[in-house]
Structure formats: C-alpha cells, structure tokens
Short mmCIF file of C-alpha atoms in Angstrom, two decimals:
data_model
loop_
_atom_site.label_atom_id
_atom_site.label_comp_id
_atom_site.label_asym_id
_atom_site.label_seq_id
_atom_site.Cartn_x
_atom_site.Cartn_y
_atom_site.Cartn_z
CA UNK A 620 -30.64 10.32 -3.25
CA UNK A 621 -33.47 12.39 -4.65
CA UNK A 622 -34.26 11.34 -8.46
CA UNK A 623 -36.79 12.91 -11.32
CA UNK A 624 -38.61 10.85 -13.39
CA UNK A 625 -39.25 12.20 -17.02
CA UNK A 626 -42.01 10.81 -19.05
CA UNK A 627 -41.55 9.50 -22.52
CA UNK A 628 -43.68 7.76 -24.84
CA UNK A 629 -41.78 4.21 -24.20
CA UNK A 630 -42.01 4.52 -20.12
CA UNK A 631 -40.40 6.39 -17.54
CA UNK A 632 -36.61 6.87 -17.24
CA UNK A 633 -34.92 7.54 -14.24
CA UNK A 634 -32.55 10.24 -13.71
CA UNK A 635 -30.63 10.23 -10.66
CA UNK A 636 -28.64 13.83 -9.12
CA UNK A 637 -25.13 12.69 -10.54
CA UNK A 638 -26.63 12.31 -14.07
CA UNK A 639 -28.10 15.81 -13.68
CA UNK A 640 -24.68 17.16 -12.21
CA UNK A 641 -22.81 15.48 -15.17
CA UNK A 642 -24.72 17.77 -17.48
CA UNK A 643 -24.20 20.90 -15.88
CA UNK A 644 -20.59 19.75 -15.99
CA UNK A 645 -20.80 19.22 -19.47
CA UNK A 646 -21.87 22.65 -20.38
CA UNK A 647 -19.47 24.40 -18.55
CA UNK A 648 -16.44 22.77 -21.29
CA UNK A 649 -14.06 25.23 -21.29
CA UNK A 650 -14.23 27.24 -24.81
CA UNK A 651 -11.92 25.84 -27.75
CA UNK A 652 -11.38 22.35 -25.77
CA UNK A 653 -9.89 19.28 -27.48
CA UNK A 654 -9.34 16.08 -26.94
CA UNK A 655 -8.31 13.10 -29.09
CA UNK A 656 -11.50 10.61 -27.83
CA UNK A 657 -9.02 7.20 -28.76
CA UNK A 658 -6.68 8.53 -26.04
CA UNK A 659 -9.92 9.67 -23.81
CA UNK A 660 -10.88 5.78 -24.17
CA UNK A 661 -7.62 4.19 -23.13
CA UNK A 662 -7.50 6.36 -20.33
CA UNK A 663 -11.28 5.21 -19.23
CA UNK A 664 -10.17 1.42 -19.80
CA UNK A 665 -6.86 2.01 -17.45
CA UNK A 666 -9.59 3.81 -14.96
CA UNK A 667 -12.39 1.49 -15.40
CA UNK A 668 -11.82 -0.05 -11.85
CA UNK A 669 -12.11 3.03 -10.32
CA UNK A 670 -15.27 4.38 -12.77
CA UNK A 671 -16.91 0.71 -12.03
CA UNK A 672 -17.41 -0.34 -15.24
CA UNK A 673 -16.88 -4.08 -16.67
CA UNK A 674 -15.36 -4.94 -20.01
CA UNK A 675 -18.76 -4.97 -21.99
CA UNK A 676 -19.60 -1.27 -21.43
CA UNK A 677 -16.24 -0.20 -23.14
CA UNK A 678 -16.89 -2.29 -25.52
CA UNK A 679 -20.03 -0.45 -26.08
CA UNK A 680 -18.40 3.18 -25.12
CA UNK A 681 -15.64 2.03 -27.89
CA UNK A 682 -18.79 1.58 -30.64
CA UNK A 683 -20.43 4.65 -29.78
CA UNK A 684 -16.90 6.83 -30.31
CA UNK A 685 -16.94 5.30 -33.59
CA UNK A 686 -19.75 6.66 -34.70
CA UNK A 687 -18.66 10.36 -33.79
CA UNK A 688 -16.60 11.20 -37.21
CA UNK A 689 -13.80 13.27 -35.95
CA UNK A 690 -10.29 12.07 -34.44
CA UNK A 691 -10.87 15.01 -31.61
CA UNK A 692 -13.60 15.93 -29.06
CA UNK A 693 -14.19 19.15 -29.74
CA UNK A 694 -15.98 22.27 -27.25
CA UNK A 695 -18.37 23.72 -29.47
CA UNK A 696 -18.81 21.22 -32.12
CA UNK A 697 -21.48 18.48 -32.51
CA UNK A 698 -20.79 15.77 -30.11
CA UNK A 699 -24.08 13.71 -30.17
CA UNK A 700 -24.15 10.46 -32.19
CA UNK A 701 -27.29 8.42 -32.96
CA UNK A 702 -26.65 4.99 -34.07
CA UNK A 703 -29.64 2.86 -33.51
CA UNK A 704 -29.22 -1.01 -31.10
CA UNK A 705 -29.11 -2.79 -34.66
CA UNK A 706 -25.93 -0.85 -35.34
CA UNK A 707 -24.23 -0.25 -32.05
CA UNK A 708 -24.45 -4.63 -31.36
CA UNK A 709 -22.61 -4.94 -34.80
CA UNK A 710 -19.51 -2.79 -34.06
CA UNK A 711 -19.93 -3.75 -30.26
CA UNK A 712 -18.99 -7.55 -30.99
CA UNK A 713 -22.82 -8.60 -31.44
CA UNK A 714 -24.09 -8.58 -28.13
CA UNK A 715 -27.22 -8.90 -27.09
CA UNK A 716 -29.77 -6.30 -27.10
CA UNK A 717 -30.65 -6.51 -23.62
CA UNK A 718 -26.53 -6.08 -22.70
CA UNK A 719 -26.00 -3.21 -25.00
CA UNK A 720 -29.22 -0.99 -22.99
CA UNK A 721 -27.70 -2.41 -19.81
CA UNK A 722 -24.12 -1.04 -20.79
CA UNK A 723 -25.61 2.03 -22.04
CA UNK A 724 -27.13 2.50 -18.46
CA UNK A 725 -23.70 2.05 -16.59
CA UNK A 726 -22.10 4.01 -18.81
CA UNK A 727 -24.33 7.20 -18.10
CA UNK A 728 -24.34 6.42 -14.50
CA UNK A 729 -20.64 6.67 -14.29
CA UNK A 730 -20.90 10.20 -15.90
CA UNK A 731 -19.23 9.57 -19.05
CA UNK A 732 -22.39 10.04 -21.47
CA UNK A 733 -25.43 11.46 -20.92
CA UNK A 734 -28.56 11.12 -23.19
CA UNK A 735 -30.44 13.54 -25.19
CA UNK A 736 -33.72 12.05 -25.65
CA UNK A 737 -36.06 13.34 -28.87
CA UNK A 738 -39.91 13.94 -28.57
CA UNK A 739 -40.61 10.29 -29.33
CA UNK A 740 -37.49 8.19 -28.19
CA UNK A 741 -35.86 7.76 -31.01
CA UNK A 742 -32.26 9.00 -32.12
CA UNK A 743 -31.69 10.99 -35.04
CA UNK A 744 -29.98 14.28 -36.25
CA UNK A 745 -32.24 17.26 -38.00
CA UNK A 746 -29.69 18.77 -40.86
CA UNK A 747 -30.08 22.30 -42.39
CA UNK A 748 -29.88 23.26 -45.78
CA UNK A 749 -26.37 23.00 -46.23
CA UNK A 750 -26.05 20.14 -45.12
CA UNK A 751 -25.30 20.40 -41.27
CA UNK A 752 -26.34 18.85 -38.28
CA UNK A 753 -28.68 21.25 -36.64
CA UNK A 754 -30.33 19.00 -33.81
CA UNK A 755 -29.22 15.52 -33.09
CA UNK A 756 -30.84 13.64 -30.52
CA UNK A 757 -29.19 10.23 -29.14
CA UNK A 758 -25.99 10.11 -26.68
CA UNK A 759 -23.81 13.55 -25.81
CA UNK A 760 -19.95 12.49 -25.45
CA UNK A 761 -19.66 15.78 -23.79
CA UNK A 762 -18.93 14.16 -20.42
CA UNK A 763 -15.87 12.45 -21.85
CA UNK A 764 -14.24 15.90 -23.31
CA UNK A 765 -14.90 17.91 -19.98
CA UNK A 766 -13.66 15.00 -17.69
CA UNK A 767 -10.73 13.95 -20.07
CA UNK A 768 -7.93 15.34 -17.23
CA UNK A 769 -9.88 13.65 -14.57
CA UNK A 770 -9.52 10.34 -16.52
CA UNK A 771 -6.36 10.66 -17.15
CA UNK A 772 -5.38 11.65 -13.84
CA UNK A 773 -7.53 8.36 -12.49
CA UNK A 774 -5.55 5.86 -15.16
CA UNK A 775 -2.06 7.52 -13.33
CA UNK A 776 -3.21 6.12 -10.43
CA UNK A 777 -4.66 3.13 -11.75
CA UNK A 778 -0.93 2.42 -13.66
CA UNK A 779 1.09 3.60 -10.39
CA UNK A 780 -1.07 1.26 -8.32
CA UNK A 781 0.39 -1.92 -10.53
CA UNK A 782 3.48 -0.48 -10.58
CA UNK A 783 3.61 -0.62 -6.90
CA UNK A 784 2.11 -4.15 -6.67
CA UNK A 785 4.64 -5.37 -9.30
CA UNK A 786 7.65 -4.17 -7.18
CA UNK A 787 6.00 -5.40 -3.63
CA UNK A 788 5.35 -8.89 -5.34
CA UNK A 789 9.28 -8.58 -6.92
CA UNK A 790 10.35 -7.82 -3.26
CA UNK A 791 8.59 -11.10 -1.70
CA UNK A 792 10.08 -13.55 -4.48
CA UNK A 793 13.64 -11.97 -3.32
CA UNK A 794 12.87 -12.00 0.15
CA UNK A 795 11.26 -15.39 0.01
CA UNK A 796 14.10 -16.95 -2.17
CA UNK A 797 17.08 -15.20 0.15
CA UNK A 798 15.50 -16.60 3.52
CA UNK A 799 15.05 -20.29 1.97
CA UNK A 800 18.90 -20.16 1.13
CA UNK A 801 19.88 -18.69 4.24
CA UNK A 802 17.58 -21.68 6.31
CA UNK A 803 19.46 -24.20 4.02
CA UNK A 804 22.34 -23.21 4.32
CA UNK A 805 22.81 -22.51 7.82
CA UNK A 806 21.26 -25.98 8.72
CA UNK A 807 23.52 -27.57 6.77
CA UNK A 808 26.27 -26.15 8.21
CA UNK A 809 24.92 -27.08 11.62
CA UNK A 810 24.12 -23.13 12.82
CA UNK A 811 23.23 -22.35 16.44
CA UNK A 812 19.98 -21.47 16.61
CA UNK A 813 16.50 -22.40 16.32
CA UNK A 814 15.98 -23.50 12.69
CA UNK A 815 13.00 -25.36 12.82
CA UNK A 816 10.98 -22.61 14.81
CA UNK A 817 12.17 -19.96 11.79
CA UNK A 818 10.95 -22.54 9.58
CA UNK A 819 7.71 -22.67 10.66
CA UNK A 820 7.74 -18.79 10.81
CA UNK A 821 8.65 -18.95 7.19
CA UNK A 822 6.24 -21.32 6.03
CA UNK A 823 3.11 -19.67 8.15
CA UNK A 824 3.94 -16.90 6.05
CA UNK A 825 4.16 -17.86 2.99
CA UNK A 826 1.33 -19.73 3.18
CA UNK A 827 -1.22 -16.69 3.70
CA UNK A 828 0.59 -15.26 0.87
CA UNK A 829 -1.84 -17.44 -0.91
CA UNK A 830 -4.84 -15.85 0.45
CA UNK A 831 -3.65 -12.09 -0.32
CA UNK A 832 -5.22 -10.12 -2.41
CA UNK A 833 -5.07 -6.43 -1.10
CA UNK A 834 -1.70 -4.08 -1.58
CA UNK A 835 -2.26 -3.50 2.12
CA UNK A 836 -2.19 -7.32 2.97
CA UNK A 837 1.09 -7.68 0.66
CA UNK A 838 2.79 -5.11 1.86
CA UNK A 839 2.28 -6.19 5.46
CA UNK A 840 3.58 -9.75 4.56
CA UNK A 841 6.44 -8.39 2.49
CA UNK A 842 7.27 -6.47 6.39
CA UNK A 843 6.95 -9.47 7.90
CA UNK A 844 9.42 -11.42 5.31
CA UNK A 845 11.81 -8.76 5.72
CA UNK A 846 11.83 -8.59 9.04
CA UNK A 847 12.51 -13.00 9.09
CA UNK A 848 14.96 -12.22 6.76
CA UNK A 849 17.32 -9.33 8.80
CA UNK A 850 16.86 -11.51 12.07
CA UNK A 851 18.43 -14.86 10.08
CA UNK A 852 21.29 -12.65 9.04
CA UNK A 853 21.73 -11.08 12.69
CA UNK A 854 21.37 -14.17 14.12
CA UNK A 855 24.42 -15.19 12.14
CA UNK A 856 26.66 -12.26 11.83
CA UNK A 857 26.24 -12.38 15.62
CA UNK A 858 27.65 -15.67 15.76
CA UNK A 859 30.33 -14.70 12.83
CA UNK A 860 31.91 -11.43 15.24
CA UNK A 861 31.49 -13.68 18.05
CA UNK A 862 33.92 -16.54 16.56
CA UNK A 863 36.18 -13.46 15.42
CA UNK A 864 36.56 -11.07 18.09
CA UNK A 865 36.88 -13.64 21.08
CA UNK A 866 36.52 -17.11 20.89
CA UNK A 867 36.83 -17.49 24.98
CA UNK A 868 33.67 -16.25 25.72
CA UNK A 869 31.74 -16.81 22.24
CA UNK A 870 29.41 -18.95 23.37
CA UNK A 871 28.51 -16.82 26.44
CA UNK A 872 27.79 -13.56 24.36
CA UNK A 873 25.63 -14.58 22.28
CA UNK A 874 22.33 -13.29 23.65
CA UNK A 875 20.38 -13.18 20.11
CA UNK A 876 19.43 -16.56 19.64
CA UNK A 877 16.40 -17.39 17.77
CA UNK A 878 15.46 -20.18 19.89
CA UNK A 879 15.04 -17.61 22.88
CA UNK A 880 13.94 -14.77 20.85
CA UNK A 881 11.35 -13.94 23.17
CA UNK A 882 13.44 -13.51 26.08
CA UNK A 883 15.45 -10.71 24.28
CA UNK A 884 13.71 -8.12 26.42
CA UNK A 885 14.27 -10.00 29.89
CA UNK A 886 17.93 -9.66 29.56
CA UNK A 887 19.54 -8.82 32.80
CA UNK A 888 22.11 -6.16 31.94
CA UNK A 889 25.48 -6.55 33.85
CA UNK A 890 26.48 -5.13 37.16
CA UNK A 891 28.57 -2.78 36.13
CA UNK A 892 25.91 -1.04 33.45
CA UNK A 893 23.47 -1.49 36.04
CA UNK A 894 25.73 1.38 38.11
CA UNK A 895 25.46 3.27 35.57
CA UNK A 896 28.60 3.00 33.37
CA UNK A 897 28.58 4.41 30.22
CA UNK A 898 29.07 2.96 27.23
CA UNK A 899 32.94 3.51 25.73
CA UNK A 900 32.92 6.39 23.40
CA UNK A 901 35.21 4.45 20.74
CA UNK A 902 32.35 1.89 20.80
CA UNK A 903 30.18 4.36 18.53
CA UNK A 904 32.09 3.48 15.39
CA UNK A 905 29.79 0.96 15.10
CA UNK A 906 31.55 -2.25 12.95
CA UNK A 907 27.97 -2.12 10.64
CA UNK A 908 25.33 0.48 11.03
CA UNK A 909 22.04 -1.03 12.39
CA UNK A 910 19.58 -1.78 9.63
CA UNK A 911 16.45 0.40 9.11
CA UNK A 912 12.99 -1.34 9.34
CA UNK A 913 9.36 0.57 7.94
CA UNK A 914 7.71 2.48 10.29
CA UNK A 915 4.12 0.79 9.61
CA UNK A 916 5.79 -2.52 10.50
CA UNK A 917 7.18 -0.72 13.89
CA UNK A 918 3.74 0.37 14.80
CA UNK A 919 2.00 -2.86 14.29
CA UNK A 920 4.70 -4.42 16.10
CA UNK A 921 4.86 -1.98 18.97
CA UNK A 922 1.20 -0.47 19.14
CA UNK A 923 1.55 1.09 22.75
CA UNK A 924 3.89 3.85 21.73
CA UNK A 925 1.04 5.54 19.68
CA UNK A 926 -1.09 6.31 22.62
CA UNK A 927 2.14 8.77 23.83
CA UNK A 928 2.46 10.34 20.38
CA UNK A 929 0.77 14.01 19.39
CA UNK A 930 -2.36 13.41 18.25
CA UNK A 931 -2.48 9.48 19.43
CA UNK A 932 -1.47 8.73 16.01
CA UNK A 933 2.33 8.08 14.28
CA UNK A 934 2.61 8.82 10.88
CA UNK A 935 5.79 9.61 10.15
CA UNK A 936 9.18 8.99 12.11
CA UNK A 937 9.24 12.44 13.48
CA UNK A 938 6.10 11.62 15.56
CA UNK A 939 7.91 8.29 16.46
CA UNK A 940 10.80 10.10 18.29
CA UNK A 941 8.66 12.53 19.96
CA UNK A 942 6.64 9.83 21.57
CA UNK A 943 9.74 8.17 22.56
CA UNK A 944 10.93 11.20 24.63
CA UNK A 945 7.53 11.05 26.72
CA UNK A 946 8.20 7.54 27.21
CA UNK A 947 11.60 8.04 28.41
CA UNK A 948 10.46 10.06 30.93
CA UNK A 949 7.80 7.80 31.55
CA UNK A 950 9.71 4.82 31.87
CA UNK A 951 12.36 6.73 34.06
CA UNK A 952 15.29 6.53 31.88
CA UNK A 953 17.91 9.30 32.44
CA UNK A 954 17.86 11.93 29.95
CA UNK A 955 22.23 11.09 29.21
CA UNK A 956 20.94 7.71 28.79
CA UNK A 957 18.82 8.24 25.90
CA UNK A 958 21.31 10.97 24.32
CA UNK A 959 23.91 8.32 24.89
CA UNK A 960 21.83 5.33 22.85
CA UNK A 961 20.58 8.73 20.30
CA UNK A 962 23.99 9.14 19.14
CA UNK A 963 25.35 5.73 19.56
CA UNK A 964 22.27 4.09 17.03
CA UNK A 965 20.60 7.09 15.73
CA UNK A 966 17.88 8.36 16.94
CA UNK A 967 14.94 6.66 14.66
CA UNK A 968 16.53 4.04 16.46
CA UNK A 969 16.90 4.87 19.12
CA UNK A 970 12.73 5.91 19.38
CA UNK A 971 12.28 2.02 18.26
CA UNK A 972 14.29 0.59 21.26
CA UNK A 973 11.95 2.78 23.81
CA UNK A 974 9.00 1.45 21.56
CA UNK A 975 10.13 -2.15 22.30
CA UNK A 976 10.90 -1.34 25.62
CA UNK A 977 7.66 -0.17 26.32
CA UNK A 978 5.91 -2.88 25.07
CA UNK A 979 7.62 -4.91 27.69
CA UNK A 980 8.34 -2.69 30.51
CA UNK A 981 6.25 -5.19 32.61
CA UNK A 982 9.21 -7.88 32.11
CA UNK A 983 12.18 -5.42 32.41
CA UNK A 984 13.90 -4.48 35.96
CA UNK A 985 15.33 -1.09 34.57
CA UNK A 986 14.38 0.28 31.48
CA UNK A 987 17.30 3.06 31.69
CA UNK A 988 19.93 0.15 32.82
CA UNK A 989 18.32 -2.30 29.96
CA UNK A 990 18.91 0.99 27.83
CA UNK A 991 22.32 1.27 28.47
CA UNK A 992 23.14 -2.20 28.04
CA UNK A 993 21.82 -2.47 24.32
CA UNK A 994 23.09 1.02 23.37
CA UNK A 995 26.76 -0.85 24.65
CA UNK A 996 25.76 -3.42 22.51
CA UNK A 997 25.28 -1.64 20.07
CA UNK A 998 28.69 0.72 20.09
CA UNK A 999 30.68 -3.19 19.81
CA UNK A 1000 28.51 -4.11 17.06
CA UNK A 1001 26.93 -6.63 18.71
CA UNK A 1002 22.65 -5.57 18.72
CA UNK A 1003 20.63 -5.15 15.97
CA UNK A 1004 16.71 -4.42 16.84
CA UNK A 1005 15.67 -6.85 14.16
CA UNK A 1006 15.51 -10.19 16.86
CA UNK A 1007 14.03 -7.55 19.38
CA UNK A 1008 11.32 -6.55 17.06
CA UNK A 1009 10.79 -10.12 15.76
CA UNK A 1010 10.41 -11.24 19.45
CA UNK A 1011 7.77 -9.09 19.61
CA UNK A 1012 5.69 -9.96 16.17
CA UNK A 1013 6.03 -13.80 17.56
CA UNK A 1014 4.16 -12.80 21.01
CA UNK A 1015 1.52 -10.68 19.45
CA UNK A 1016 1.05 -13.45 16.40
CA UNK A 1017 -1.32 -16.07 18.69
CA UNK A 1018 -3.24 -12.93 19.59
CA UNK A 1019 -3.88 -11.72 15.67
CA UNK A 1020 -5.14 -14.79 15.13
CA UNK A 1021 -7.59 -15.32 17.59
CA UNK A 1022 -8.67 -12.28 16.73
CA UNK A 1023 -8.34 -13.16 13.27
#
C-alpha cells in the first residue's frame, strides 16, 4: 500500500491510504448527525474482534471520549479533544507511556480517530473572544460519529455470532448427554447391536471436541453427534417394530445393525423387487416420518453428488434434488422408480438415498432394484437413512484423518 510521510518537528509520521480515506469519510458526516459516543463505545467493544483491537486501546478510546464534554457526537460541532499522555494514562488506568502512543496508533489505524497535528506537535485548542474553541489540534472523534451504524451493525454480528455458538454448544451437551443414556441403557438391557464400536464412535468424538475452537469445527461435530444419536435410536426402534409386528421373522429383518453398518449399501434386495414389484401403495402411510438430517452434513458425507449439481456446487436442497435426477439417469434407475421412493419418503429424501447410492454404486448390483427395495422399506416403516449415512461417515473417517 502506498503511504505519505509528513514531516513534523518530533520525526516523521506515517500515514497509510486507509487513514487518509477515514478522513475523507469523516468530512462527508451527514449534516445535523448525532450520536450518543457511550453507546458508540459499547458498540466498538462488542466489535472489537472484528476492528482488531485489544482491551488496552478501549481503554484508551474510553479516556479520550471523556475528555470530549458532551453526552452526543455531534456533525458540525467541535469534536477534537487534546488531553496531553500525563492526563490520558491517569483516566486510562495508568499505563505506561509507551502503551498509551501504541494504543493511540491502533486506534487510528482501525479508522476510529484520526489526528490533527498542530505546527509543533503539540495538542491544544485556540479560543476566541467569547470564549469558544476556534482551532483545536489533538485527536478528531469524527470517525466514530460517521461510522456509528457501521459499528453497530458489526457488534449485531459480533452478539449473533455468540448467540449461535451458545445454542451449537447447548445442542452438543444434549446430544452428548442423550447418546451416553441411550449406550447405557441399551447395554444394559443386552441390545443387539454393536455397542462397543458406537462407543468408540462416541468417544473419538467427543474427544476432538476438546480441540475445537471454530463455529465451523462445532457445528460439524454437533452433525456428527446428531447423526450417532438418530442411528442409536433407529437401530432400536428397528428392533422395537420388529419384536411388534412379527416376531417369526424378527431376527431375519433386521438389516440395520450397527455392527454391519457398512454393509447397508450391499444389501441384496429380494427377488421379487428385483422384477420390479412395486412397493404397496398402503405402505406410504409411513408408521413415523423419516427424520431430516443438515444438508452440509449430507455433502460432506456424500461429496460425489456435487460434481452432478448446476454449477458443481450444492447450496441449498433444491440443488440437491436436481443433482439427484441426473444421477438417476445416470445410475439407470427408472424414472417410476424414483417418483415411487419421491412420494413414498419425500423427495429431499429421496435426493439423499441417490446421494448414498452414488457414493457406492461400485458395491451395488442395481441401483433402481436397491431403490425400490429401501423405498419398500421405507412405506413399512422399516428404513431410516440415518445408519445409511452413518455407514458412510465411518468409511470416509480413516481417510479424513490421514489426510488430517
């Protein structure tokens, strides 16, 4: 960035582009604006992440506001103040004199001061006969009056960015507390499945909860909790209808087990939907509608379906089901077969069955018969994609972490 250097009697101070853009800013205050400069300063302390400033320089930015002798910033009024170091380090806590010029520094690099510098250095005010200021030379708290919306708009985000953290870290403790009573319980009441595989799954994620720090990195572990969570529960409603609806052939239905989770997507459908059948049309009234999951956690999970989007990219669900109709085609699954599983789970659903499909079309016979089979499954209640989709995070895990 280009810089000017202005001469002075005590050296040479250096005056960057952004510090001469803050001035023009400043002079273009719209006429008659006010601002009360308190609620200017809590808005810059909410913001001061953002604005890059550390706790001394408010300190000092709070010392200098003192000093200006109104309540409001006002456009057209006097908004210079000249306190000299002795008396800005008193009311700014007694730092040191070579913080305070340091603070002073980031605080007119960040735009929120700028300086007006007198013939010899010094700061003072030149008063008239009556008694007014006519010159003052020292700091101009102009900045903070014409970017008082911006700050305010900045400490929004700043306060909406907590807010969000607070509710994904209120999420995990729930998530994290449910799937700990669900392990417990269904190992002590000897549940079929794989308990001490989830447990590791649940402990591997908990523990890089430790190293978090990012909303990104929470939010993607919060995913990966929820997902745990709804493939415990399928795992044992499955078992639960199974007991109820026939107890002949329980043990031979259940094809969600957590111990074989990864062999979800190499199940053989039956002869019979392999011909063809279709699914029974009073299957649709579904006993429990199938559970929606975030589409990030989708993608991640099931990257291959982006390259068949518009635009190679999926950012909403709408791009989701388009892909899935070129991968339908793709795939060669009839076009009744994927109205039939549309209607049957939905179609956002529907999309992330072809997206799981896809991701393992290598390991599956016939994608329209496998199709058919899990939209049957689906019409008796009996397939959620949660276990598919978990299947899937478990394969792709080893490679994250080499890559990791």
């Amino acid at each position: 960035m280009q810089t000017e250097h202005i001469a002075t009697p005590f050296g040479r101070r250096r005056m960057t582009l952004a510090s001469v853009k803050s001035q023009f800013d400043s002079a273009r205050i719209k006429k008659g604006k006010s601002a009360s400069k308190w609620k200017i300063y809590r808005d810059t302390c909410e913001a001061r992440s953002l604005l890059g400033l550390r706790d001394r320089a408010l300190a000092v930015l709070n010392a200098l506001l003192s000093f200006y002798p109104e309540t409001d910033l006002i456009e057209g009024s006097n908004l210079v103040v000249f306190p000299s170091n002795a008396q800005l380090i008193v009311r700014a806590n007694g730092i040191a004199g070579t913080t305070l010029r340091e603070n002073l520094g980031f605080l007119v690099r960040a735009g929120l001061i700028h300086r007006n510098d007198s013939p010899n250095g010094k700061r003072y005010a030149r008063k008239g006969r009556d008694g007014s200021i006519e010159t003052a030379y020292g700091f101009n708290l102009a900045p903070l009056l014409a970017r008082s919306e911006e700050l305010a708009l900045l400490a929004q985000r700043v306060a909406e960015g907590k807010l969000r953290l607070k509710v994904i870290k209120e999420k995990i403790t729930i998530a994290r507390r449910d799937i700990r009573k669900l392990i417990s319980a269904a190992t002590e009441e000897g549940a079929a499945g794989d308990w001490q595989s989830i447990e590791d799954r649940f402990v591997a994620i908990t523990r890089g909860l430790r190293t978090v720090k990012a909303d990104a990195g929470l939010a993607e572990s919060l995913d990966e909790l929820t997902l745990l969570r709804e493939g415990i529960v399928n795992l044992l409603e499955v078992q639960l209808i199974s007991e109820k609806s026939d107890t002949n052939g329980a043990e031979n239905r259940q094809h969600i087990q957590y111990s074989n989770t990864e062999s979800i997507l190499e199940f053989e459908p039956s002869s019979e939907t392999e011909q063809g059948e279709r699914p029974n049309r009073k299957a649709k009234r579904q006993r429990e509608p199938i559970r929606s999951f975030p589409l990030g956690m989708v993608v991640r999970t099931c990257p291959q379906i982006s390259d068949y989007a518009p635009g190679g990219r999926i950012g909403q669900w709408r791009d989701l089901m388009a892909a899935a109709v070129v991968v339908r085609s793709m795939l060669g699954v009839s076009p009744s077969g994927y109205q039939e599983a549309c209607e049957v789970m939905g179609q956002e659903h529907a999309a992330v069955a072809m997206a799981c499909i896809l991701e393992r079309a290598g390991h599956i016979n016939s994608a329209g018969a496998y199709l058919r089979d899990l939209t049957a499954r689906a019409g008796r209640g009996e397939f959620s994609l949660g276990p598919m989709l978990m299947a899937l995070m478990r394969i792709a895990a080893p490679t994250r972490t080499r890559s990791a």
